[in-house]
Amino acid sequence: MSVDVAAYTSLKKELEATGATLVAVSKTKPLEDIRELYDLGQRDFGENYVQELVEKQAQLPPDIRWHFIGHLQSNKVKYIAPFVHLIHGVDSEKLLREVSKGARKAGRSIDVLLQVHIAREETKFGFDAAELDALLGQPEVTALPGVRLRGLMGMASFSPDPAIVRSEFKTLAELFRKGAARIPDFNTLSMGMSADYRIALEEGSTIVRVGSLLFGSRN
Ligand SMILES: *Cc1c(COP(=O)(O)O)cnc(C)c1O
C-alpha cells in the first residue's frame, strides 16, 4: 500500500530521543493504510473531518486514540464527544463551552488544546496572544466541567525560510510556558508537520502531527 514503512520506522526512532508523541495524520487515507500502521504499533491517529473520523472510528480497533486536528464546528462536537482522545484546535470560547456540554452528555471528560494563530497566513484559525491571555485569565472558562485544558496547538507559515518557521514555533512555545504556569494540566504542545517537525521538536513540541511523510501526498 502507500504507507512508507521505512519513513515511519525512522521517524519513530527520531522521536524516541525526544519523548514526543507521533500523531499519524490519516485524513483522506483509506482504512487499509491506517491498519497497516496500526499493525506496526501506531495508536495515535489524527483526522480533520468529523464525518470521516466517525466512520473510520466505527470500523477500526477501539484502542486507537483519535485526535481531532481540524476546524471543529460547535454543532458537530456531539458526534466525536463519546470517543475523541484529544481535540487540538479549540479556537473560541464558544467551542470550548460546547465541548464542555458534549463531554457532560457523553459522561466523560475531554482533553483539549487551544489553537493559537502564529502563521502569517490569514486563513489559519486560532487565538492571538492577547485573546489567549484573556481566556486563560477567566477561571470560570478554564475550569469548565468536562474539559481539561492540556495545552496549545499551532501551525507555522508555509514558508521555505526555516528562520520564519522557527520564530513562530518559539512564539508558541513561549505562550505555552506562560500557560503552563497558570493552568495545572498544561503539559502538551502540538506543533510540527511533515515539513517542519524537526524544527518544532527543537523548539519543545510534545506532539507532532505527520501525514504526507507517512502516507504519501494527498490529492
Ligand atoms: C493535514 C494536517 C497535518 C499533516 O500535514 P502533513 O504536511 O501531511 O504532515 C497536520 N496538522 C494539521 C492541522 C493538518 O490539517
Tab-separated table of C-alpha atoms and ligand atoms in Angstrom:
chain	number	residue	atom	x	y	z
A	1	MET	CA	0.000	0.000	0.000
A	2	SER	CA	1.043	3.585	0.161
A	3	VAL	CA	2.341	3.623	3.729
A	4	ASP	CA	6.056	4.358	3.830
A	5	VAL	CA	7.194	1.848	6.441
A	6	ALA	CA	10.838	2.944	6.306
A	7	ALA	CA	9.840	6.564	6.919
A	8	TYR	CA	7.612	5.506	9.828
A	9	THR	CA	10.365	3.429	11.429
A	10	SER	CA	12.962	6.148	11.199
A	11	LEU	CA	10.550	8.834	12.414
A	12	LYS	CA	9.643	6.709	15.444
A	13	LYS	CA	13.326	6.304	16.224
A	14	GLU	CA	13.920	10.020	15.872
A	15	LEU	CA	11.032	10.781	18.220
A	16	GLU	CA	12.196	8.314	20.850
A	17	ALA	CA	15.049	10.599	21.784
A	18	THR	CA	12.645	13.491	22.410
A	19	GLY	CA	9.766	11.682	24.125
A	20	ALA	CA	7.334	13.413	21.753
A	21	THR	CA	4.171	11.658	20.583
A	22	LEU	CA	3.547	10.944	16.906
A	23	VAL	CA	0.041	11.566	15.639
A	24	ALA	CA	-0.244	9.895	12.236
A	25	VAL	CA	-2.490	12.172	10.191
A	26	SER	CA	-4.662	9.813	8.178
A	27	LYS	CA	-7.190	12.267	6.711
A	28	THR	CA	-8.383	11.211	3.238
A	29	LYS	CA	-6.442	7.946	3.561
A	30	PRO	CA	-8.152	4.528	3.420
A	31	LEU	CA	-8.720	2.156	6.331
A	32	GLU	CA	-6.077	-0.262	4.981
A	33	ASP	CA	-3.367	2.350	5.390
A	34	ILE	CA	-4.389	3.006	8.979
A	35	ARG	CA	-4.491	-0.727	9.711
A	36	GLU	CA	-1.018	-1.125	8.275
A	37	LEU	CA	0.426	1.451	10.672
A	38	TYR	CA	-1.697	0.063	13.498
A	39	ASP	CA	-0.120	-3.349	12.923
A	40	LEU	CA	3.284	-1.724	13.276
A	41	GLY	CA	2.226	-0.463	16.703
A	42	GLN	CA	0.931	3.032	15.907
A	43	ARG	CA	-2.044	4.016	18.103
A	44	ASP	CA	-2.427	7.795	17.743
A	45	PHE	CA	-4.165	8.921	14.557
A	46	GLY	CA	-5.358	12.366	13.512
A	47	GLU	CA	-8.322	13.344	11.354
A	48	ASN	CA	-9.772	16.706	10.472
A	49	TYR	CA	-13.260	15.991	9.178
A	50	VAL	CA	-15.924	14.917	11.660
A	51	GLN	CA	-17.829	12.597	9.367
A	52	GLU	CA	-14.701	10.866	8.124
A	53	LEU	CA	-13.445	10.439	11.685
A	54	VAL	CA	-16.746	8.980	12.902
A	55	GLU	CA	-16.871	6.494	10.019
A	56	LYS	CA	-13.283	5.372	10.496
A	57	GLN	CA	-13.574	5.096	14.270
A	58	ALA	CA	-16.527	2.739	13.906
A	59	GLN	CA	-14.551	0.373	11.678
A	60	LEU	CA	-11.167	0.321	13.365
A	61	PRO	CA	-9.849	-1.133	16.645
A	62	PRO	CA	-11.189	0.511	19.805
A	63	ASP	CA	-7.757	1.125	21.303
A	64	ILE	CA	-6.864	3.723	18.675
A	65	ARG	CA	-6.502	7.193	20.199
A	66	TRP	CA	-8.267	9.555	17.816
A	67	HIS	CA	-7.056	13.145	17.624
A	68	PHE	CA	-9.294	15.733	16.041
A	69	ILE	CA	-6.936	18.225	14.396
A	70	GLY	CA	-9.230	20.174	12.081
A	71	HIS	CA	-11.501	23.139	12.472
A	72	LEU	CA	-14.360	21.912	14.643
A	73	GLN	CA	-17.822	23.398	14.289
A	74	SER	CA	-19.744	23.710	17.565
A	75	ASN	CA	-22.733	21.786	16.243
A	76	LYS	CA	-20.558	18.754	15.424
A	77	VAL	CA	-18.946	18.273	18.833
A	78	LYS	CA	-21.619	15.772	19.807
A	79	TYR	CA	-20.544	13.264	17.141
A	80	ILE	CA	-16.994	12.901	18.429
A	81	ALA	CA	-17.529	13.617	22.143
A	82	PRO	CA	-18.096	9.961	23.086
A	83	PHE	CA	-14.669	8.784	21.955
A	84	VAL	CA	-12.249	11.541	20.913
A	85	HIS	CA	-8.882	11.383	22.702
A	86	LEU	CA	-7.717	14.966	22.175
A	87	ILE	CA	-9.201	17.941	20.337
A	88	HIS	CA	-6.266	20.005	19.065
A	89	GLY	CA	-7.975	23.001	17.521
A	90	VAL	CA	-10.236	24.717	20.026
A	91	ASP	CA	-10.231	28.274	18.754
A	92	SER	CA	-13.087	30.028	20.532
A	93	GLU	CA	-14.700	30.234	23.942
A	94	LYS	CA	-17.984	29.239	22.315
A	95	LEU	CA	-16.455	25.973	21.072
A	96	LEU	CA	-14.882	25.324	24.465
A	97	ARG	CA	-18.309	25.649	26.107
A	98	GLU	CA	-19.780	23.317	23.503
A	99	VAL	CA	-17.075	20.709	24.220
A	100	SER	CA	-17.932	21.006	27.904
A	101	LYS	CA	-21.590	20.357	27.116
A	102	GLY	CA	-20.767	17.433	24.834
A	103	ALA	CA	-18.430	15.887	27.376
A	104	ARG	CA	-21.012	16.051	30.129
A	105	LYS	CA	-23.652	14.494	27.863
A	106	ALA	CA	-21.216	11.716	26.967
A	107	GLY	CA	-20.425	11.210	30.644
A	108	ARG	CA	-16.704	11.742	30.258
A	109	SER	CA	-14.076	14.395	30.320
A	110	ILE	CA	-12.380	15.582	27.120
A	111	ASP	CA	-8.822	16.833	26.734
A	112	VAL	CA	-8.388	19.885	24.531
A	113	LEU	CA	-5.670	22.128	23.173
A	114	LEU	CA	-6.249	25.774	22.383
A	115	GLN	CA	-5.217	26.729	18.877
A	116	VAL	CA	-3.026	29.779	18.564
A	117	HIS	CA	-2.608	31.733	15.362
A	118	ILE	CA	1.141	32.011	14.798
A	119	ALA	CA	1.408	31.966	10.987
A	120	ARG	CA	1.473	34.839	8.561
A	121	GLU	CA	-1.358	33.381	6.503
A	122	GLU	CA	-4.761	34.861	7.211
A	123	THR	CA	-6.539	31.556	6.716
A	124	LYS	CA	-5.307	29.794	9.801
A	125	PHE	CA	-7.615	29.680	12.775
A	126	GLY	CA	-6.745	30.384	16.366
A	127	PHE	CA	-6.433	32.853	19.211
A	128	ASP	CA	-3.860	35.598	19.140
A	129	ALA	CA	-1.643	36.128	22.191
A	130	ALA	CA	-3.913	38.731	23.785
A	131	GLU	CA	-7.045	36.628	23.315
A	132	LEU	CA	-5.290	33.615	24.779
A	133	ASP	CA	-4.142	35.638	27.764
A	134	ALA	CA	-7.675	36.894	28.344
A	135	LEU	CA	-9.168	33.424	28.120
A	136	LEU	CA	-6.640	31.866	30.476
A	137	GLY	CA	-7.405	34.625	32.971
A	138	GLN	CA	-11.040	33.570	33.348
A	139	PRO	CA	-11.248	30.766	35.939
A	140	GLU	CA	-14.874	30.142	35.046
A	141	VAL	CA	-13.793	29.282	31.487
A	142	THR	CA	-10.579	27.399	32.219
A	143	ALA	CA	-12.363	25.228	34.770
A	144	LEU	CA	-15.433	24.365	32.683
A	145	PRO	CA	-16.760	20.953	33.738
A	146	GLY	CA	-15.858	18.074	31.442
A	147	VAL	CA	-12.945	19.771	29.695
A	148	ARG	CA	-9.301	19.619	30.582
A	149	LEU	CA	-7.095	22.276	29.036
A	150	ARG	CA	-3.934	20.361	28.222
A	151	GLY	CA	-2.001	22.927	26.215
A	152	LEU	CA	-1.628	24.632	22.866
A	153	MET	CA	-1.551	23.808	19.175
A	154	GLY	CA	-0.338	25.879	16.262
A	155	MET	CA	0.644	25.771	12.625
A	156	ALA	CA	3.612	27.672	11.254
A	157	SER	CA	3.589	29.542	7.958
A	158	PHE	CA	4.106	27.609	4.750
A	159	SER	CA	7.479	29.213	4.303
A	160	PRO	CA	10.624	27.949	2.647
A	161	ASP	CA	12.568	30.016	5.190
A	162	PRO	CA	13.254	27.876	8.279
A	163	ALA	CA	14.026	31.003	10.317
A	164	ILE	CA	10.427	32.175	9.957
A	165	VAL	CA	9.047	28.784	10.944
A	166	ARG	CA	11.394	28.608	13.934
A	167	SER	CA	10.484	32.041	15.205
A	168	GLU	CA	6.774	31.183	15.012
A	169	PHE	CA	7.340	27.960	16.947
A	170	LYS	CA	9.393	29.875	19.507
A	171	THR	CA	6.488	32.270	19.978
A	172	LEU	CA	4.092	29.392	20.519
A	173	ALA	CA	6.451	27.617	22.922
A	174	GLU	CA	6.770	30.785	24.977
A	175	LEU	CA	2.975	31.152	25.178
A	176	PHE	CA	2.816	27.501	26.200
A	177	ARG	CA	5.301	28.039	29.040
A	178	LYS	CA	3.311	31.020	30.274
A	179	GLY	CA	0.103	28.991	30.093
A	180	ALA	CA	1.687	26.109	31.991
A	181	ALA	CA	2.458	28.485	34.834
A	182	ARG	CA	-1.259	29.279	35.150
A	183	ILE	CA	-3.093	26.080	34.202
A	184	PRO	CA	-2.261	22.957	36.218
A	185	ASP	CA	-2.991	20.414	33.431
A	186	PHE	CA	-0.994	22.226	30.724
A	187	ASN	CA	1.628	19.752	29.510
A	188	THR	CA	1.031	19.345	25.773
A	189	LEU	CA	2.373	21.394	22.885
A	190	SER	CA	1.179	20.214	19.473
A	191	MET	CA	3.364	21.661	16.756
A	192	GLY	CA	5.145	20.319	13.703
A	193	MET	CA	4.016	18.602	10.499
A	194	SER	CA	5.846	16.673	7.757
A	195	ALA	CA	7.716	19.721	6.501
A	196	ASP	CA	8.693	21.291	9.817
A	197	TYR	CA	8.532	18.699	12.616
A	198	ARG	CA	12.297	18.767	13.231
A	199	ILE	CA	12.279	22.489	13.932
A	200	ALA	CA	9.186	22.017	16.103
A	201	LEU	CA	10.905	19.343	18.190
A	202	GLU	CA	13.924	21.558	18.681
A	203	GLU	CA	11.580	24.262	19.974
A	204	GLY	CA	9.876	21.985	22.500
A	205	SER	CA	6.987	20.268	20.728
A	206	THR	CA	5.468	17.314	22.605
A	207	ILE	CA	3.181	16.146	19.761
A	208	VAL	CA	3.962	16.185	16.057
A	209	ARG	CA	1.157	15.718	13.513
A	210	VAL	CA	2.624	13.991	10.484
A	211	GLY	CA	0.667	12.902	7.416
A	212	SER	CA	2.221	13.010	3.978
A	213	LEU	CA	5.629	11.805	5.124
A	214	LEU	CA	3.993	8.519	6.215
A	215	PHE	CA	1.040	8.119	3.867
A	216	GLY	CA	2.256	9.894	0.749
A	217	SER	CA	0.864	13.143	-0.569
A	218	ARG	CA	-2.865	13.848	-0.580
A	219	ASN	CA	-4.675	14.845	-3.759
B	1	LIG	C1	-3.083	17.766	7.343
B	1	LIG	C2	-2.610	18.285	8.632
B	1	LIG	C3	-1.373	17.854	9.179
B	1	LIG	C4	-0.424	16.916	8.467
B	1	LIG	O1	0.173	17.556	7.394
B	1	LIG	P1	1.374	16.872	6.564
B	1	LIG	O2	2.022	18.002	5.898
B	1	LIG	O3	0.702	15.923	5.618
B	1	LIG	O4	2.242	16.180	7.529
B	1	LIG	C5	-1.019	18.345	10.425
B	1	LIG	N1	-1.808	19.199	11.112
B	1	LIG	C6	-2.987	19.623	10.613
B	1	LIG	C7	-3.802	20.562	11.422
B	1	LIG	C8	-3.426	19.192	9.370
B	1	LIG	O5	-4.593	19.637	8.890
